[in-house]
Amino acid sequence: MRLTGSEIIMECLLREGVHVMFGYPGGAILPTYDAMAKYDDRLHHVLVRHEQGASHMADGYARATGEVGVCIATSGPGATNLVTGLATAMMDSSPIVAITGQVPIPAIGSDAFQETDVTGVTLPITKHNYLVTDVDDLAYTMKEAFHIARTGRPGPVLVDVPKDVQNAVTEFIYPEGPIFLPGYDPPAAADTYQIDAALRLIDQAERPIILAGHGIIMSGAMQEVRELAERAQIPVALTLLGKGALPEDHPLVIGMMGMHGEASSNLAIQEADLLIALGMRFDDRVTGNLKTYAVNARKIHIDIDRSEINKNVRADVGIAGDLKTVLKQLLPKLERKSHPDWIHQIRDWLEDSSERDILNYETPGRLLTAQVINDIWRLTGGDAITVTDVGQHQMLEAQYYPHQRPSTLLTSGGLGTMGFGFPAAIGAKFGVPDEEIWAIVGDGGFQMTLCELATARQENVNVNIAIINNHFLGMVRQWQELFFEKRYQATPMVNPDFCKLADAYGIPNRRVTQRDEIEAAVAYARGIDGPTLIEFVVEKEEMVYPMVPAGADLHDMKRRPKPGES
Amino acid sequence: MTQQAIANKVTVVALVENEPGVLNRVASLFRRRAFNIDSLTVGRTHKPDVSRMTIRVDAGSEYARKIANNLQKLVNVIDVRVIDNEPHIERDLALIKVRSDDAHSRNTLTEICDRYPARIVDVGPHVAIIEMVGTEVFVEKFIDEVRPIGIVEMIRTGVVSMGRGTRIHDTSVTRRDLARAIVQASSARNGRKS
């Protein structure tokens, strides 16, 4: 079968199981857009309003489904606009393939119109990238790109295709069978001696704790982690991206860890004598000051990325491997254990936390973010997929929307990308159309990518947008209040009328200013098959507690005073 | 540089695909992870698709292993090894241009070169070029001896290393071989079908 490069791209996408791609046309990618027409019935193209939206949508799709998300853009500015989304996906190990047009090969290096060295630009923020210079290389390059994106520690892969390669014609042979990349060999299983060493530490531990990360979800090791926790009676603290790895109402799950984690989790980590870190990478937002981090604990660290072991925290037993495979090796030899005193101690800390819970305060006449998020949780039965932006609302979502299933909280953890939430929610909806999706975003972040309201309207995407509007860049304001003597430099925001804005895009909307209006507004949004926007006008100067200041010791938390203490 | 400082150095050897941009990927990795390296040499091997990098690191072997783990993540890096305590041969080559405009300096130079694996490869009325090959320590020592005569220009290749005996660091297959094999197999299958 003789095909053009453009048609080969489409054929490869189909063979990789792609149904939808998010993109924006332009000169250097036009041949590929032209070829799309023939494949329209099998490959749906979503026209975004800015290429950053395309990369976030591909990312949201990937996080919701576990499959590779695809975005597509033209050369130069089209490709550079993808960059933030690629970096976001890289930091959170999200599998996406980005296809970019490039100027024709003879023009490369001549500063041609809309030419950018995009493989150079994206080199540090992709797992791998390609510049295809021969149409005969295109098919196996596409296959490799998908393979690299989805296997091992997943990540974004970019394929840059010059216009003349898209136009060139060749015999299309899709490389069947396994891929051979001699330099690419993600680790899988552990050695027996490593398993035995880990078991010995677990057996000796009196105050063990599991640190459950994103890798559990990516590896599909939820059941294995649960078995480990239950059989050895080990409490489980979650990272932000690990939320949903175990149901949050499980009695052994003690909540999120880190800068805005539960005090009980942070205290337990500092008091523990064994950390079992599963598919997480000891990010500085999780550890605080490394010098005082879990000093009494020995550490077992299991991660698929060999370079993560001993990067930030020294592991007594470091295992580079696929979590599910490694735990399957370990579980048959694991003895039953119990740690009643330890669990009792953690319960005491949890009790103290609930006394400080803002939801237990009398707050007449005020609307708080925690109330909004907790009400959305209650009214959706806790079963919606929430996609957040970055900042106070993100941390409060993590605290007040318990997740029972994996891949139901989609959020930019590593890069902390404002503007991620709304487009990622659109992408997620294409991946899991039967799920209820809420984009919970701040007034700041939403305005970074709100142009995608037009995309949501054009495609009639059933996403509910909850704007938490405090007229501030709230998290920055919180830091200014705590560390810069309330000098609110460049954080107050004069916002548009979000409801009128939604009207302009033809999107049904409501504004909520009182707590007793939340229920009706949420019901309204859930009743409409298409995009809706609810603006929640909340308290201007809220604080997210607990808070471990950046670089402080993990146990050195700023806590919300108990009622009456103020 | 003291011999102690050199003894502290560790060598990382990487087999990489001989493709455009691979050196850029490696250099970019070192920069973004803030790895401090002492020298980096790249050269071809007996296989046209494979190049070999020797990276000298001015830090302990734990640091070298960190670098190796990160290098291994690059798709174009086929294999990485840290040469730490294992017996190995290492060579550094220096071209040194020195003043030789009087009989005394010329005699001193000849005398020093006799005691080292060094050769005078070019002599002019004012300067001479010496080629010195040896271990890094030995080259350093040689340079220290020549320095008083007056070095006017110098270039070093950086260290290359190879394990002794049957410790063979090689790759049996390369990606291009495999890609070709896959395409041929696919064509053969397609051919049978039609």
mmCIF file of C-alpha atoms in Angstrom, chain B residues 6-109:
data_model
loop_
_atom_site.group_PDB
_atom_site.id
_atom_site.type_symbol
_atom_site.label_atom_id
_atom_site.label_comp_id
_atom_site.label_asym_id
_atom_site.label_seq_id
_atom_site.Cartn_x
_atom_site.Cartn_y
_atom_site.Cartn_z
ATOM 1 C CA ILE B 6 43.091 12.203 40.289
ATOM 2 C CA ALA B 7 42.790 8.978 42.258
ATOM 3 C CA ASN B 8 39.386 10.202 43.434
ATOM 4 C CA LYS B 9 38.102 10.353 39.873
ATOM 5 C CA VAL B 10 35.731 7.757 38.501
ATOM 6 C CA THR B 11 35.129 6.801 34.886
ATOM 7 C CA VAL B 12 31.771 6.205 33.281
ATOM 8 C CA VAL B 13 31.771 4.425 29.934
ATOM 9 C CA ALA B 14 28.690 4.622 27.721
ATOM 10 C CA LEU B 15 27.916 2.908 24.442
ATOM 11 C CA VAL B 16 25.633 5.167 22.452
ATOM 12 C CA GLU B 17 23.913 5.064 19.108
ATOM 13 C CA ASN B 18 25.911 6.907 16.511
ATOM 14 C CA GLU B 19 23.088 9.268 15.582
ATOM 15 C CA PRO B 20 22.767 13.024 15.223
ATOM 16 C CA GLY B 21 21.878 14.736 18.464
ATOM 17 C CA VAL B 22 23.078 12.056 20.873
ATOM 18 C CA LEU B 23 25.945 14.181 22.193
ATOM 19 C CA ASN B 24 23.432 17.007 22.639
ATOM 20 C CA ARG B 25 21.170 14.731 24.687
ATOM 21 C CA VAL B 26 24.030 13.699 26.926
ATOM 22 C CA ALA B 27 25.309 17.251 27.359
ATOM 23 C CA SER B 28 21.787 18.485 28.071
ATOM 24 C CA LEU B 29 21.362 15.807 30.732
ATOM 25 C CA PHE B 30 24.573 16.843 32.487
ATOM 26 C CA ARG B 31 23.542 20.472 32.413
ATOM 27 C CA ARG B 32 19.997 20.049 33.677
ATOM 28 C CA ARG B 33 20.923 17.642 36.455
ATOM 29 C CA ALA B 34 23.863 19.916 37.336
ATOM 30 C CA PHE B 35 26.324 17.040 37.023
ATOM 31 C CA ASN B 36 29.899 18.206 37.214
ATOM 32 C CA ILE B 37 32.077 16.307 34.821
ATOM 33 C CA ASP B 38 35.798 16.523 34.323
ATOM 34 C CA SER B 39 36.137 15.347 30.762
ATOM 35 C CA LEU B 40 34.057 13.736 28.053
ATOM 36 C CA THR B 41 35.423 12.006 24.997
ATOM 37 C CA VAL B 42 33.435 10.454 22.181
ATOM 38 C CA GLY B 43 34.720 8.210 19.449
ATOM 39 C CA ARG B 44 33.658 5.548 17.030
ATOM 40 C CA THR B 45 33.925 1.863 17.820
ATOM 41 C CA HIS B 46 34.486 -1.080 15.500
ATOM 42 C CA LYS B 47 30.754 -0.976 14.800
ATOM 43 C CA PRO B 48 29.655 1.884 12.567
ATOM 44 C CA ASP B 49 26.343 2.354 14.451
ATOM 45 C CA VAL B 50 27.919 2.550 17.893
ATOM 46 C CA SER B 51 29.989 5.288 19.495
ATOM 47 C CA ARG B 52 31.652 5.102 22.848
ATOM 48 C CA MET B 53 31.817 7.862 25.432
ATOM 49 C CA THR B 54 34.288 8.024 28.282
ATOM 50 C CA ILE B 55 33.213 10.402 31.014
ATOM 51 C CA ARG B 56 35.540 11.322 33.874
ATOM 52 C CA VAL B 57 33.842 12.460 37.027
ATOM 53 C CA ASP B 58 35.613 14.372 39.720
ATOM 54 C CA ALA B 59 33.628 12.801 42.576
ATOM 55 C CA GLY B 60 33.020 9.503 44.309
ATOM 56 C CA SER B 61 31.584 6.406 42.701
ATOM 57 C CA GLU B 62 28.142 7.047 44.202
ATOM 58 C CA TYR B 63 27.947 10.232 42.149
ATOM 59 C CA ALA B 64 29.169 8.346 39.089
ATOM 60 C CA ARG B 65 26.403 5.787 39.586
ATOM 61 C CA LYS B 66 23.842 8.590 39.727
ATOM 62 C CA ILE B 67 25.147 9.826 36.393
ATOM 63 C CA ALA B 68 25.109 6.295 34.993
ATOM 64 C CA ASN B 69 21.477 5.745 36.079
ATOM 65 C CA ASN B 70 20.424 8.956 34.390
ATOM 66 C CA LEU B 71 22.422 8.196 31.241
ATOM 67 C CA GLN B 72 20.799 4.789 31.054
ATOM 68 C CA LYS B 73 17.410 6.496 30.812
ATOM 69 C CA LEU B 74 18.315 8.101 27.493
ATOM 70 C CA VAL B 75 16.855 5.976 24.737
ATOM 71 C CA ASN B 76 19.946 6.373 22.527
ATOM 72 C CA VAL B 77 22.289 5.186 25.260
ATOM 73 C CA ILE B 78 22.683 1.461 24.772
ATOM 74 C CA ASP B 79 24.708 0.535 27.824
ATOM 75 C CA VAL B 80 26.522 2.270 30.662
ATOM 76 C CA ARG B 81 29.211 1.072 33.038
ATOM 77 C CA VAL B 82 31.024 2.655 35.924
ATOM 78 C CA ILE B 83 34.700 1.695 35.891
ATOM 79 C CA ASP B 84 35.657 2.042 39.499
ATOM 80 C CA ASN B 85 37.970 -0.529 41.037
ATOM 81 C CA GLU B 86 38.138 -3.033 38.241
ATOM 82 C CA PRO B 87 41.516 -3.275 36.467
ATOM 83 C CA HIS B 88 41.530 -1.186 33.353
ATOM 84 C CA ILE B 89 43.756 0.622 30.882
ATOM 85 C CA GLU B 90 43.321 4.346 30.527
ATOM 86 C CA ARG B 91 45.037 6.778 28.198
ATOM 87 C CA ASP B 92 45.123 10.520 27.816
ATOM 88 C CA LEU B 93 46.895 12.217 24.923
ATOM 89 C CA ALA B 94 48.399 15.707 25.148
ATOM 90 C CA LEU B 95 49.923 17.877 22.451
ATOM 91 C CA ILE B 96 52.142 20.460 24.113
ATOM 92 C CA LYS B 97 53.845 23.341 22.328
ATOM 93 C CA VAL B 98 56.872 24.564 24.276
ATOM 94 C CA ARG B 99 59.539 27.210 23.830
ATOM 95 C CA SER B 100 62.740 25.752 22.348
ATOM 96 C CA ASP B 101 64.678 28.760 21.161
ATOM 97 C CA ASP B 102 67.983 27.903 22.859
ATOM 98 C CA ALA B 103 70.187 24.868 23.266
ATOM 99 C CA HIS B 104 69.500 24.543 26.977
ATOM 100 C CA SER B 105 65.733 24.260 26.622
ATOM 101 C CA ARG B 106 66.125 21.825 23.716
ATOM 102 C CA ASN B 107 68.431 19.602 25.769
ATOM 103 C CA THR B 108 66.153 19.691 28.799
ATOM 104 C CA LEU B 109 63.185 18.799 26.631
#
